[in-house]
Structures are given as C-alpha cells and as structure tokens.
Amino acid sequence: MTSLTDLTVAQLAATLAKKEASAVEVADAHLAKLDEHRALNAFITETPEKARAMAAASDARRAKGEAGLLEGIPLAIKDLFCTEGVQTTAASHILEGFVPQYESTVTTNLWKSGAVMVGKTNLDEFAMGSSNMTSHFGGVENPWKRKGDNRKLVPGGSSGGSAAAVAAYMVPGSTGTDTGGSIRQPASFCGIVGLKPTYGRCSRWGVVAFASSLDQPGPFARTVEDSALLLQAMAGHDPRDSTSAPLAVPDFAAAARNPDIKGLKVGIPREYHVEGTSPEIEALWTRGKEMLKAAGAVPVEILLPHTKYALPAYYIVAPAECSSNLARYDGVRFGLRVPGKDLGEMYQNTRGAGFGKEVRRRIMIGTYVLSAGYYDAYYKKAQQIRSLIARDFNQAFEKCDVLLTPTAPTAAFAAGDKMDDPVTMYLNDMFTIPASMAGLPGISVPAGLDRDGLPLGLQLIGRAFDEETMLRAAAALEKAAAFTSRPAGY
Amino acid sequence: MALDKDTVARIARLARLKVPDEELGTLAGELSGIFAWIEQLNEVDTRNIEPLSSVSDVTLPMRADKVTDGGIAAKVLANAPGGAVYIDSSDKNAGGFFTVPKVVE
C-alpha cells in the first residue's frame, strides 16, 4: 500500500470512506511528516493534540454515518486565520501570543465539513512579501532545490509555509490568502496548485486584514480536483463579511473533473510578454497554449493595455489599506505592549518594536499617500487606474472565456536574494496583481521544470464568479502537462 | 519624488511608529525609490475615469438594527496586554477594563 501521506485529498477521502484507514491513522501519518521536515520551518504552531482529537471526533462521525465533504482530511492553516484557542500571529512579533477567542468563517466551514487541523503555517509578516523572508519567526525553506546546488530557496510568499507543507507531503492541502499573488506565486515556486477565488467568494471574517479590498482566502493542493474540493468547503456567503457574495456555492469539484475544453476560447494577453521574464517561462507559456489547443481550445490574442500600471497602482492601494487596517495594533486591547512615558509614546514604542521592516515600510507608504494634500495624486489616481484595469479585463472577456499567463516571472530564488531593493521584490507579483486588482479568480497549475529542475507554474484567470470554467481549463492543462515531479527527498 | 529625512520622520509620527534616527536616511532612500517607480502612473490619462473602490458589484447589504452578540466581556478582555482589571473578580462578564498609562494628570 502506498503511504497515506502520498495520497491526494480525493484519494484520502476514498480511503477513509472504504475504512482502509481511520482519520486518526491519517492524522498520525501526517503529523510524523511534520516531525520529519520541521527544519523547513513551514509551521509557526503545530497542533498535534488538537489534530488527534479532531480526527477521533471525525472517526466517531463517520461511524454514525455523518461524513462531510472533507471528513478526516488533515489540513494546514495559514497563521492569518483566527483559530479559537490556538495562537494566531500573522507572523508578526506584535501578535505573538495572541489567542483568538473565535474561529474564522473559512476555518469554521472546513471543520464543519470534517477536516482536521494539524497546525498553523508560516507566512510573510501580515502577508506582506513574496519570499516568506519577512516572517518574525524566520523564513520557510522550499523543499525544492536546484540540481547540484544545495542552497536554500524561498517557497515564495506570502503563504510560503502553506505551500511548502503541501509540496513536502506534510499535508494534502492547506489554506492561504491572496492579496496580490500570495497563493498563486508560492504555488508556482513549490510545484503545486494554488487557487485564488473571485473576491467575495470566501469570507474574510476572522482573517487578519492586510488590504481589505483585495484580500481573498483560497486553497493549496497537489491537484486541481483537490483545490476544487477545498474551495467547495471554504466558500459561501457570510453575513459577517459585508463584501461576501450572496451566491450559492457551485459544484467546483464536478467542474474540475471535467477537462472538456473543446471550443473554449483562451486569451493570451500580449502585454504579459515583458522584459525580465525568464526565457524558459516564455517557452513554457507557449507550450501551455499548445497543450490547451491540442485539447480542443482556441487560443486568441487579447490586449490588456494597462497591465504595466497594475503593480505601481497596487503599491498605493494595498499600503493605504494596510496603514488603516494596522492602526488597530496599538498595544491597548491585544498583542504586544511596549511601555512609554505616556499613551502616545506607548503607541509608538509598541508599533516600532512590534512591526518588522517591510510592514513598517508599507504602513509609511500608506500613511504618506493618504496624508493631507496627497490623496488625489495617489490614492484616487490608483483607484482610477484600477477602473481601467478592470475595464481591460471586461473587454478581454468579450473575446475569450479564460486567460492563460505565466504565474511568476522566475522560478524560486535563493533565500536572501532580492532583499536589497524593495521594488525588485515587488516585481515578483507582476503577473498575479492585475487579476487581484480586478477581483478575478486565478489558479496556478504546475506545468513543467526549468533546466535547474525547479517547478514552474502557469496561471489561468477566469471571469468573476466563474471559477468553474477556470477549473475545467486548469484540469485540462494539468492533464496535458502531466506534472508528476517531486522535490528530491520528499 | 524624493523624500527627505524630515518628511520620513513626519510620516513615522503620523503612523505612530518609532523609527530610530539612524534609520531615517535609509528609509528616505527606499521610499523615494518606491515613489519614483510609482510616478509612471502619471503617464496614464485618468480624466473622467471613476475611481474603483470595490470590485464587488453588489450594494452593501442592510441588516436589522438589533443586538446579535454580547455577554462575552471575558473573551473580549482575554488578550489584554498586561491583563484585564475587574471590579468584581467573581463576575468576569461585568465591569472588566483594559489598562493604559495614565492619560489625565
């Protein structure tokens, strides 16, 4: 019998249904992997006791014939989701030791469907970063390495721990959040599937806020079908999030099991051919187009003229929203407090000591662009650009059903690289941010290896609330690419 | 757009962030670089373009104006830095306080 940790979510669900293994056995097998690969630093908090208790409860439910969609499936949760009674840090010193008294809607939905939590994963501090290097708890190591080169690589970010945990077979699936690429880029770097749903598909309630008009929870898994199963459980209308869409949850898994894309129009945006993209990624993108064409799709060249402005506009919108959201960390009601001689000094000392360098930098960008006299020149301008970006996509979707692009301009880079100039790091998200600005769903599918043996992903972008078409195309791409590589030693 | 050290110090004060003096120069350089890169947005003609503040088409929903929660003072205070203070320690759902440094002399 193959090892339980090699199985996908769908295979584990079948194994558990046939009673070939119990949820407790499945949990134990995965907890052993957490032990084995602790050096990757993928987790900030491991919750083995909770996992075993949840697994035992799952076995009891199954015995009574009450199995849910993800009954007994072990999952890792990005440490940005509030989990009742379990420390939630956002990888920041300012929230170290914070124990939420309530559970986020997305994790509540997962536990209702029978899933089991094994721990809380590492991330860039407050989800601000593309390398996982800004975590207060240290960077995460990507399980993949370049051939013949032992240097540690980053897993991408911000959801780097969640991506590394799935790539290293510690869990079959995990949750992430994506503001500008924080699910899709690490999925590409780690050779797995990462899905950012349409803004409003999954509730943001109980997720530590970064940029509220962009933040969206979503799943990581090793197959497109698994990502659909997880999304199915996570999604749904939540009255406690005013931007949560009041829509029924479609059968995402059925869409992912149907890779029929005959006649589907796949848009290839011309503006995504940009300088600085690795030639291997350009070649992979062309191969992806050919694969979809061979499966019956019709490639169409489309234009998204404002693409290059999405990234600089994002670096106004996201920091502006972050500076407002992070104003709540003042040392009064929760989190770190560093004393001062008066209240004002206490605020400054607490925030100065509690936030890391990148977070402080973004709060300052946001404070500046929102300060008196600058609002129109920066924030309003960026929101106008956002309108133009959304309009570009609307026009493109009159000519096609789904877009195919690279996920990231490079493969995973070495830990410590790109740290000197913030803008160089920001460029990592150039292919993921436009869809974020327009609130559209995107998925990264592993499509090949580069000459160093590192995984590369391709991104599919769908119409708003049409994850189903996107999943069908993703399933077709997955089938054609037949990516079966594993990181050496995992 | 180049930011000088004084501007950076002013932004830090506005954001209630203590930034050591010796870091102001580096930050000024980094922020200036970011704003110089952002300047390219000025190439785009945005006259008569409505700003997009939310991508969700739906109008924000209304709800009934009624109390839906309450009686959880102890939970609200559970993460209080330095601990919460209770008037009556036997009733943790009434009269609990966060503590702050003295504000009024």
Coordinates of C-alpha atoms in Angstrom, one line a residue:
Chain A
M1 CA 0.0 0.0 0.0
T2 CA 1.2 3.5 -0.8
S3 CA 1.9 5.7 2.1
L4 CA -1.1 7.7 3.4
T5 CA 0.9 10.9 3.0
D6 CA 1.3 10.3 -0.7
L7 CA -2.4 10.4 -1.3
T8 CA -4.4 13.4 -2.6
V9 CA -7.4 14.8 -0.8
A10 CA -9.7 12.9 -3.1
Q11 CA -7.8 9.6 -2.6
L12 CA -7.7 10.0 1.1
A13 CA -11.4 10.7 1.2
A14 CA -11.9 7.4 -0.7
T15 CA -9.5 5.5 1.6
L16 CA -11.3 6.8 4.6
A17 CA -14.8 6.1 3.1
K18 CA -13.7 2.5 2.5
K19 CA -12.4 2.3 6.1
E20 CA -9.0 1.3 4.9
A21 CA -7.6 3.8 7.3
S22 CA -9.1 5.8 10.2
A23 CA -8.9 9.6 10.4
V24 CA -6.6 9.1 13.5
E25 CA -4.2 7.0 11.4
V26 CA -4.3 9.5 8.6
A27 CA -3.6 12.4 11.1
D28 CA -0.7 10.4 12.8
A29 CA 0.9 9.7 9.4
H30 CA 0.9 13.4 8.5
L31 CA 2.0 14.5 12.0
A32 CA 5.0 12.2 11.6
K33 CA 5.9 14.2 8.4
L34 CA 5.6 17.5 10.3
D35 CA 8.2 16.0 12.7
E36 CA 10.4 14.8 9.9
H37 CA 10.5 18.1 8.0
R38 CA 10.5 20.6 10.9
A39 CA 13.7 22.1 9.5
L40 CA 11.7 23.6 6.6
N41 CA 10.1 26.0 9.3
A42 CA 6.8 25.7 7.4
F43 CA 4.8 25.9 10.7
I44 CA 4.7 28.5 13.4
T45 CA 2.4 26.4 15.6
E46 CA 1.9 22.7 15.4
T47 CA -1.3 21.3 16.9
P48 CA -0.8 17.5 17.2
E49 CA -3.2 17.1 20.2
K50 CA -5.9 19.1 18.5
A51 CA -5.4 17.1 15.3
R52 CA -5.7 13.8 17.1
A53 CA -8.9 14.9 19.0
M54 CA -10.4 16.3 15.8
A55 CA -9.5 13.1 13.9
A56 CA -11.1 10.9 16.7
A57 CA -14.3 13.1 16.5
S58 CA -14.2 12.6 12.7
D59 CA -14.0 8.8 13.1
A60 CA -16.9 9.0 15.5
R61 CA -19.0 11.0 13.0
R62 CA -18.2 8.6 10.2
A63 CA -19.2 5.6 12.4
K64 CA -22.6 7.3 12.8
G65 CA -22.8 7.8 9.0
E66 CA -22.3 11.6 9.2
A67 CA -19.3 12.0 6.9
G68 CA -18.8 15.5 5.4
L69 CA -17.0 16.5 2.2
L70 CA -13.6 16.6 3.8
E71 CA -14.2 14.1 6.6
G72 CA -10.9 13.2 8.2
I73 CA -8.7 15.2 5.8
P74 CA -5.7 16.8 7.6
L75 CA -5.1 20.4 6.6
A76 CA -2.6 23.1 7.5
I77 CA -4.0 26.6 8.1
K78 CA -2.1 29.8 7.3
D79 CA -1.4 31.6 10.5
L80 CA -3.5 34.6 9.4
F81 CA -6.8 32.8 10.0
C82 CA -8.1 33.2 13.6
T83 CA -8.4 29.8 15.2
E84 CA -10.2 29.7 18.6
G85 CA -7.8 28.8 21.4
V86 CA -4.8 28.5 19.1
Q87 CA -2.2 31.2 18.9
T88 CA -2.6 33.3 15.7
T89 CA 0.4 35.5 14.9
A90 CA 0.2 36.8 11.3
A91 CA 4.0 36.0 11.6
S92 CA 4.4 39.3 13.5
H93 CA 6.0 40.0 16.8
I94 CA 3.1 42.4 17.6
L95 CA 0.6 39.4 17.6
E96 CA 3.0 36.9 19.2
G97 CA 1.0 35.1 21.9
F98 CA -2.4 36.3 20.7
V99 CA -5.0 33.6 21.2
P100 CA -8.3 34.3 19.3
Q101 CA -11.5 33.7 21.2
Y102 CA -13.3 32.9 18.0
E103 CA -12.9 31.0 14.8
S104 CA -12.7 32.5 11.2
T105 CA -15.6 31.7 8.9
V106 CA -13.4 29.8 6.4
T107 CA -11.9 27.5 9.0
T108 CA -15.3 27.0 10.7
N109 CA -16.6 25.9 7.2
L110 CA -13.6 23.5 6.9
W111 CA -14.2 21.9 10.3
K112 CA -17.9 21.6 9.6
S113 CA -17.0 19.6 6.5
G114 CA -14.9 17.3 8.7
A115 CA -11.4 18.5 8.1
V116 CA -8.7 18.1 10.8
M117 CA -6.2 20.9 11.6
V118 CA -2.5 19.9 12.1
G119 CA -1.1 23.3 12.6
K120 CA -0.7 27.0 11.6
T121 CA 1.7 27.8 8.8
N122 CA 4.4 30.4 8.5
L123 CA 4.0 33.4 6.2
D124 CA 5.4 36.8 5.4
E125 CA 4.6 39.2 8.3
F126 CA 1.0 40.3 7.9
A127 CA 1.1 38.6 4.4
M128 CA 3.4 41.4 3.1
G129 CA 6.1 39.8 1.0
S130 CA 6.8 37.4 -1.8
S131 CA 9.5 35.2 -0.3
N132 CA 8.4 34.4 3.3
M133 CA 11.6 36.2 4.4
T134 CA 9.7 38.9 6.4
S135 CA 8.3 36.5 8.9
H136 CA 9.2 37.3 12.6
F137 CA 9.6 33.5 13.0
G138 CA 12.2 33.1 10.3
G139 CA 11.9 32.2 6.6
V140 CA 10.5 29.0 5.3
E141 CA 12.6 26.7 3.2
N142 CA 11.3 25.5 -0.2
P143 CA 11.5 21.7 -0.3
W144 CA 12.8 22.0 -3.9
K145 CA 16.4 22.7 -4.7
R146 CA 18.3 23.4 -7.9
K147 CA 20.0 20.3 -9.3
G148 CA 23.6 20.1 -7.9
D149 CA 23.2 23.1 -5.8
N150 CA 22.4 22.8 -2.1
R151 CA 21.5 26.5 -1.5
K152 CA 18.2 27.0 0.3
L153 CA 15.4 28.5 -1.9
V154 CA 12.4 30.5 -0.8
P155 CA 8.9 29.0 -1.1
G156 CA 7.5 32.3 -2.3
G157 CA 5.0 34.3 -0.4
S158 CA 3.2 35.4 1.4
S159 CA 1.6 31.9 2.0
G160 CA 5.0 30.2 1.9
G161 CA 4.5 27.8 4.8
S162 CA 1.2 26.6 3.4
A163 CA 2.8 25.9 0.0
A164 CA 5.9 24.3 1.4
A165 CA 3.8 22.0 3.7
V166 CA 1.8 20.7 0.7
A167 CA 4.9 20.4 -1.6
A168 CA 6.7 18.4 1.2
Y169 CA 3.8 16.0 1.6
M170 CA 3.2 17.1 5.2
V171 CA -0.4 17.7 4.3
P172 CA -2.5 17.1 1.2
G173 CA -4.0 20.6 1.3
S174 CA -3.8 23.9 3.1
T175 CA -5.3 27.4 3.2
G176 CA -3.7 30.6 2.1
T177 CA -4.7 34.1 1.4
D178 CA -4.0 36.1 -1.7
T179 CA -3.9 39.9 -1.9
G180 CA -1.6 40.4 -4.9
G181 CA -0.4 36.8 -5.6
S182 CA 0.2 35.3 -2.2
I183 CA -1.4 32.0 -3.2
R184 CA -0.5 31.7 -6.8
Q185 CA 3.2 32.7 -6.7
P186 CA 4.2 30.3 -3.9
A187 CA 2.2 27.5 -5.6
S188 CA 4.3 28.1 -8.7
F189 CA 7.6 28.2 -6.7
C190 CA 6.6 24.9 -4.9
G191 CA 5.2 22.9 -7.8
I192 CA 1.6 22.7 -6.5
V193 CA -1.8 24.1 -7.3
G194 CA -2.9 27.4 -5.7
L195 CA -6.3 28.9 -6.3
K196 CA -7.3 32.5 -5.6
P197 CA -11.1 32.7 -5.8
T198 CA -13.1 35.7 -7.0
Y199 CA -13.1 38.5 -4.4
G200 CA -16.2 37.8 -2.3
R201 CA -16.3 34.0 -2.8
C202 CA -14.7 33.2 0.6
S203 CA -15.4 35.2 3.7
R204 CA -12.7 37.4 5.1
W205 CA -14.3 37.3 8.6
G206 CA -11.7 36.3 11.1
V207 CA -8.8 36.6 8.7
V208 CA -6.2 39.1 9.9
A209 CA -6.7 42.0 7.5
F210 CA -4.0 43.4 5.1
A211 CA -5.7 45.2 2.2
S212 CA -9.4 44.6 2.6
S213 CA -10.5 45.4 -1.0
L214 CA -8.0 42.8 -2.3
D215 CA -7.6 40.0 0.4
Q216 CA -9.2 36.7 -0.5
P217 CA -8.7 33.3 1.1
G218 CA -8.1 30.2 -1.1
P219 CA -6.7 26.7 -1.1
F220 CA -3.4 24.9 -1.9
A221 CA -3.4 21.3 -3.0
R222 CA -1.4 18.9 -5.3
T223 CA -4.2 18.5 -7.8
V224 CA -6.8 20.8 -9.5
E225 CA -9.6 18.5 -8.2
D226 CA -8.3 18.7 -4.6
S227 CA -8.2 22.5 -4.9
A228 CA -11.8 22.5 -6.0
L229 CA -12.8 20.2 -3.2
L230 CA -11.2 22.5 -0.6
L231 CA -12.7 25.6 -2.2
Q232 CA -16.1 24.0 -2.1
A233 CA -15.8 23.6 1.6
M234 CA -14.3 27.1 2.3
A235 CA -16.6 29.2 0.1
G236 CA -20.1 30.5 0.8
H237 CA -22.0 33.7 1.8
D238 CA -21.3 35.1 5.2
P239 CA -23.4 37.9 6.6
R240 CA -20.5 38.9 8.8
D241 CA -18.4 39.9 5.8
S242 CA -20.2 42.8 4.0
T243 CA -18.3 42.1 0.8
S244 CA -19.1 38.3 0.8
A245 CA -21.1 37.5 -2.3
P246 CA -24.7 36.2 -1.6
L247 CA -24.3 33.4 -4.1
A248 CA -24.8 29.6 -3.8
V249 CA -21.6 27.6 -4.0
P250 CA -21.4 25.7 -7.3
D251 CA -20.1 22.2 -7.6
F252 CA -16.5 23.1 -8.1
A253 CA -15.2 19.5 -7.9
A254 CA -17.5 18.5 -10.8
A255 CA -16.0 21.3 -12.9
A256 CA -12.5 20.1 -12.0
R257 CA -13.4 16.5 -13.0
N258 CA -14.4 17.7 -16.5
P259 CA -11.4 18.7 -18.5
D260 CA -13.5 19.1 -21.7
I261 CA -12.5 22.4 -23.2
K262 CA -13.5 21.9 -26.8
G263 CA -14.1 25.3 -28.3
L264 CA -13.1 27.2 -25.2
K265 CA -11.5 30.5 -26.1
V266 CA -8.2 31.0 -24.2
G267 CA -7.0 34.6 -24.2
I268 CA -3.2 35.2 -24.4
P269 CA -2.6 38.7 -23.2
R270 CA 0.1 40.4 -25.3
E271 CA 1.2 42.7 -22.5
Y272 CA 2.4 39.7 -20.4
H273 CA 5.4 39.4 -22.7
V274 CA 7.7 41.5 -20.6
E275 CA 11.4 42.1 -20.1
G276 CA 12.8 40.3 -17.2
T277 CA 10.7 37.1 -17.6
S278 CA 12.9 34.0 -17.9
P279 CA 13.0 32.6 -21.5
E280 CA 12.1 29.2 -20.1
I281 CA 8.9 30.7 -18.7
E282 CA 8.1 32.3 -22.0
A283 CA 8.7 28.9 -23.6
L284 CA 6.5 27.1 -21.1
W285 CA 3.7 29.6 -21.7
T286 CA 3.8 28.8 -25.4
R287 CA 3.8 25.1 -24.6
G288 CA 0.8 25.7 -22.3
K289 CA -1.0 27.4 -25.1
E290 CA -0.2 24.5 -27.5
M291 CA -1.4 21.9 -24.9
L292 CA -4.8 23.7 -24.5
K293 CA -5.1 24.0 -28.2
A294 CA -4.4 20.3 -28.6
A295 CA -7.2 19.6 -26.1
G296 CA -9.6 21.5 -28.3
A297 CA -9.4 25.1 -27.0
V298 CA -9.0 28.1 -29.3
P299 CA -6.2 30.5 -28.4
V300 CA -7.0 34.1 -29.0
E301 CA -4.5 37.0 -28.7
I302 CA -6.0 39.7 -26.5
L303 CA -4.9 43.1 -25.2
L304 CA -4.8 44.3 -21.6
P305 CA -3.2 47.7 -22.2
H306 CA -3.0 48.9 -18.6
T307 CA -1.1 45.8 -17.3
K308 CA 2.2 47.6 -16.6
Y309 CA 0.4 50.1 -14.3
A310 CA -1.3 47.4 -12.1
L311 CA 1.8 46.9 -10.0
P312 CA 2.6 50.5 -9.1
A313 CA -1.1 51.2 -8.5
Y314 CA -1.3 48.2 -6.2
Y315 CA 1.6 49.7 -4.2
I316 CA -0.6 52.6 -3.5
V317 CA -3.9 50.8 -2.8
A318 CA -2.5 47.9 -0.7
P319 CA -0.3 50.1 1.6
A320 CA -3.1 52.6 2.0
E321 CA -5.4 50.0 3.2
C322 CA -2.7 48.3 5.3
S323 CA -1.9 51.5 7.1
S324 CA -5.6 51.9 8.0
N325 CA -6.1 48.2 9.0
L326 CA -2.9 48.0 11.0
A327 CA -3.8 51.1 13.0
R328 CA -5.6 48.7 15.4
Y329 CA -2.3 47.4 16.7
D330 CA -1.7 50.0 19.4
G331 CA -0.8 47.9 22.5
V332 CA -4.1 48.5 24.2
R333 CA -6.5 45.6 23.6
F334 CA -4.4 42.7 22.4
G335 CA -0.9 41.9 21.2
L336 CA 2.4 43.4 22.2
R337 CA 2.7 46.4 24.5
V338 CA 6.0 48.3 25.0
P339 CA 5.6 50.8 27.8
G340 CA 6.2 54.5 27.3
K341 CA 6.0 57.6 29.5
D342 CA 2.6 58.4 28.1
L343 CA -0.1 56.9 25.8
G344 CA 1.4 58.4 22.6
E345 CA 4.9 57.0 23.4
M346 CA 3.4 53.7 24.3
Y347 CA 1.8 53.5 20.8
Q348 CA 5.0 54.5 19.1
N349 CA 7.2 52.1 21.1
T350 CA 4.8 49.2 20.6
R351 CA 4.4 49.7 16.9
G352 CA 8.1 50.5 16.3
A353 CA 9.1 47.3 18.1
G354 CA 6.2 45.1 17.1
F355 CA 6.2 45.5 13.3
G356 CA 9.1 44.3 11.1
K357 CA 10.9 46.4 8.5
E358 CA 8.7 45.6 5.4
V359 CA 5.5 46.2 7.4
R360 CA 6.7 49.5 8.7
R361 CA 7.7 50.5 5.2
R362 CA 4.3 49.7 3.8
I363 CA 2.5 51.5 6.7
M364 CA 4.6 54.6 5.9
I365 CA 3.9 54.4 2.2
G366 CA 0.2 54.2 3.0
T367 CA 0.2 56.9 5.6
Y368 CA 2.0 59.2 3.2
V369 CA -0.4 58.6 0.2
L370 CA -3.4 59.2 2.4
S371 CA -2.0 62.3 4.2
A372 CA -3.5 65.7 3.7
G373 CA -3.0 67.1 0.2
Y374 CA -1.8 63.8 -1.4
Y375 CA -5.0 61.8 -1.6
D376 CA -6.0 62.8 -5.1
A377 CA -2.5 62.5 -6.5
Y378 CA -2.0 59.0 -5.2
Y379 CA -5.0 57.0 -3.8
K380 CA -7.6 58.4 -6.2
K381 CA -5.3 58.1 -9.1
A382 CA -4.6 54.5 -8.2
Q383 CA -8.3 53.7 -7.9
Q384 CA -8.9 55.3 -11.4
I385 CA -6.1 53.1 -12.8
R386 CA -7.9 50.2 -11.1
S387 CA -11.0 51.0 -13.0
L388 CA -9.1 50.9 -16.3
I389 CA -7.5 47.6 -15.4
A390 CA -11.0 46.1 -14.6
R391 CA -12.3 47.6 -17.9
D392 CA -9.4 45.9 -19.8
F393 CA -10.4 42.5 -18.4
N394 CA -14.1 43.1 -19.1
Q395 CA -13.3 43.8 -22.7
A396 CA -10.9 40.8 -23.0
F397 CA -13.6 38.5 -21.7
E398 CA -15.9 39.6 -24.6
K399 CA -13.4 37.8 -26.8
C400 CA -12.4 34.8 -24.6
D401 CA -13.5 32.6 -21.7
V402 CA -10.3 32.3 -19.7
L403 CA -6.8 33.8 -19.8
L404 CA -3.5 31.9 -19.8
T405 CA -0.4 33.6 -18.5
P406 CA 2.8 32.7 -16.6
T407 CA 2.3 32.8 -12.8
A408 CA 5.6 34.4 -11.9
P409 CA 8.5 35.9 -13.9
T410 CA 11.1 33.4 -12.4
A411 CA 11.4 30.1 -10.6
A412 CA 12.1 30.1 -6.8
F413 CA 15.1 32.2 -5.9
A414 CA 17.7 31.8 -3.1
A415 CA 16.9 32.9 0.4
G416 CA 18.2 36.4 0.9
D417 CA 18.1 37.3 -2.8
K418 CA 16.1 40.4 -4.0
M419 CA 16.2 41.8 -0.4
D420 CA 18.2 44.9 -1.2
D421 CA 15.7 46.8 -3.3
P422 CA 12.0 46.6 -2.3
V423 CA 10.9 47.2 -5.9
T424 CA 12.8 44.2 -7.2
M425 CA 10.9 42.0 -4.8
Y426 CA 7.6 43.6 -5.7
L427 CA 8.2 42.7 -9.4
N428 CA 7.6 39.0 -8.5
D429 CA 3.9 39.7 -8.5
M430 CA 3.6 41.4 -11.9
F431 CA 1.6 38.6 -13.4
T432 CA -0.7 38.0 -10.5
I433 CA -1.5 41.5 -9.4
P434 CA -3.7 42.6 -12.4
A435 CA -6.3 39.9 -11.7
S436 CA -6.2 40.8 -8.0
M437 CA -6.9 44.5 -8.8
A438 CA -9.9 43.4 -10.8
G439 CA -11.1 40.9 -8.2
L440 CA -10.9 38.0 -10.6
P441 CA -10.2 34.3 -9.8
G442 CA -6.8 32.9 -10.7
I443 CA -5.2 29.5 -10.4
S444 CA -1.6 28.4 -10.7
V445 CA -1.0 24.9 -12.2
P446 CA 2.4 23.3 -12.1
A447 CA 3.3 22.9 -15.8
G448 CA 7.0 21.9 -16.0
L449 CA 10.5 22.1 -14.6
D450 CA 13.2 24.6 -15.6
R451 CA 16.8 23.5 -16.6
D452 CA 17.7 23.6 -12.9
G453 CA 14.9 21.2 -12.1
L454 CA 12.7 23.8 -10.4
P455 CA 8.9 23.8 -10.9
L456 CA 7.2 26.5 -12.9
G457 CA 3.5 27.3 -12.9
L458 CA 1.1 28.7 -15.4
Q459 CA -1.8 30.9 -14.4
L460 CA -5.4 30.7 -15.6
I461 CA -7.6 33.7 -14.9
G462 CA -11.4 33.4 -15.1
R463 CA -14.4 35.7 -15.2
A464 CA -15.7 37.0 -11.9
F465 CA -17.6 34.1 -10.1
D466 CA -16.8 31.7 -13.0
E467 CA -14.3 29.5 -11.2
E468 CA -15.9 26.6 -12.9
T469 CA -14.7 27.4 -16.4
M470 CA -11.3 28.2 -14.9
L471 CA -11.2 24.9 -13.1
R472 CA -12.1 23.0 -16.3
A473 CA -9.3 24.7 -18.2
A474 CA -6.9 24.1 -15.3
A475 CA -7.9 20.4 -15.3
A476 CA -7.2 20.2 -19.0
L477 CA -3.8 21.9 -18.5
E478 CA -2.9 19.6 -15.6
K479 CA -3.8 16.5 -17.7
A480 CA -1.7 17.7 -20.6
A481 CA 1.2 18.9 -18.6
A482 CA 1.2 15.6 -16.5
F483 CA 3.4 17.2 -13.9
T484 CA 4.4 14.3 -11.6
S485 CA 7.8 15.5 -10.3
R486 CA 8.5 15.6 -6.6
P487 CA 11.2 17.5 -4.7
A488 CA 14.2 15.2 -4.0
G489 CA 13.9 13.5 -0.6
Y490 CA 10.2 14.2 -0.1
Chain B
M1 CA 9.5 62.3 -5.9
A2 CA 12.3 62.4 -3.3
L3 CA 11.5 62.2 0.4
D4 CA 13.9 63.8 2.8
K5 CA 14.6 62.7 6.4
D6 CA 12.3 65.3 7.9
T7 CA 9.4 64.1 5.8
V8 CA 10.1 60.5 6.7
A9 CA 10.2 61.5 10.4
R10 CA 6.8 63.3 10.0
I11 CA 5.2 60.2 8.3
A12 CA 6.6 58.0 11.1
R13 CA 5.0 60.3 13.7
L14 CA 1.7 60.3 11.8
A15 CA 1.8 56.5 11.7
R16 CA 2.8 56.3 15.4
L17 CA 5.9 54.3 14.5
K18 CA 9.1 54.8 16.5
V19 CA 11.8 54.9 13.9
P20 CA 15.4 55.4 15.2
D21 CA 17.1 58.5 13.8
E22 CA 19.9 56.4 12.2
E23 CA 17.3 54.5 10.1
L24 CA 15.7 57.7 8.7
G25 CA 18.2 58.1 5.9
T26 CA 17.9 54.5 4.6
L27 CA 14.1 54.7 4.8
A28 CA 14.1 58.0 2.9
G29 CA 16.2 56.4 0.1
E30 CA 13.9 53.3 -0.1
L31 CA 10.7 55.3 0.0
S32 CA 12.0 57.7 -2.6
G33 CA 12.8 54.8 -4.9
I34 CA 9.3 53.4 -4.5
F35 CA 7.7 56.7 -5.2
A36 CA 9.9 57.3 -8.2
W37 CA 8.7 54.0 -9.6
I38 CA 5.1 54.8 -8.8
E39 CA 5.5 58.1 -10.8
Q40 CA 4.9 56.2 -14.0
L41 CA 1.2 56.3 -13.2
N42 CA 1.2 59.9 -14.3
E43 CA 1.6 58.6 -17.9
V44 CA -2.0 57.4 -17.8
D45 CA -4.8 59.8 -18.6
T46 CA -7.4 59.3 -16.0
R47 CA -9.6 62.3 -16.7
N48 CA -13.3 61.4 -16.4
I49 CA -12.5 57.9 -15.0
E50 CA -14.4 56.9 -12.0
P51 CA -12.3 55.6 -9.1
L52 CA -12.9 51.9 -8.4
S53 CA -13.1 51.4 -4.6
S54 CA -14.6 48.0 -4.6
V55 CA -14.7 45.2 -7.1
S56 CA -17.9 43.6 -5.7
D57 CA -20.9 44.7 -7.8
V58 CA -23.3 44.1 -5.0
T59 CA -24.7 47.0 -3.0
L60 CA -23.7 46.7 0.6
P61 CA -26.4 44.7 2.4
M62 CA -28.5 46.1 5.2
R63 CA -29.3 44.2 8.3
A64 CA -31.8 44.7 11.1
D65 CA -30.6 47.1 13.8
K66 CA -30.6 44.7 16.7
V67 CA -28.1 43.3 19.2
T68 CA -26.7 40.0 17.9
D69 CA -23.9 39.4 20.4
G70 CA -22.9 40.2 24.0
G71 CA -22.2 38.8 27.4
I72 CA -18.6 37.9 26.4
A73 CA -16.7 40.5 28.3
A74 CA -14.2 38.0 29.5
K75 CA -13.5 36.9 25.9
V76 CA -13.1 40.5 24.8
L77 CA -10.5 41.0 27.5
A78 CA -8.8 37.7 27.2
N79 CA -5.8 39.1 25.3
A80 CA -5.5 42.4 27.2
P81 CA -1.8 43.4 27.4
G82 CA -0.8 43.4 31.0
G83 CA -4.0 41.7 31.9
A84 CA -7.6 43.0 32.4
V85 CA -8.8 44.5 35.6
Y86 CA -12.2 43.5 37.1
I87 CA -14.2 45.4 39.6
D88 CA -15.6 42.2 40.9
S89 CA -13.3 39.2 40.1
S90 CA -16.1 36.8 40.8
D91 CA -18.1 38.1 37.8
K92 CA -15.9 38.3 34.7
N93 CA -18.8 39.3 32.5
A94 CA -19.3 42.6 34.1
G95 CA -17.1 45.6 34.8
G96 CA -13.9 44.4 33.1
F97 CA -11.3 47.0 31.9
F98 CA -8.3 47.3 29.7
T99 CA -5.4 49.2 31.3
V100 CA -3.5 52.1 29.8
P101 CA -0.9 54.5 31.1
K102 CA -2.3 57.5 32.9
V103 CA -3.8 59.9 30.4
V104 CA -5.1 62.7 32.7
E105 CA -2.9 64.1 35.5

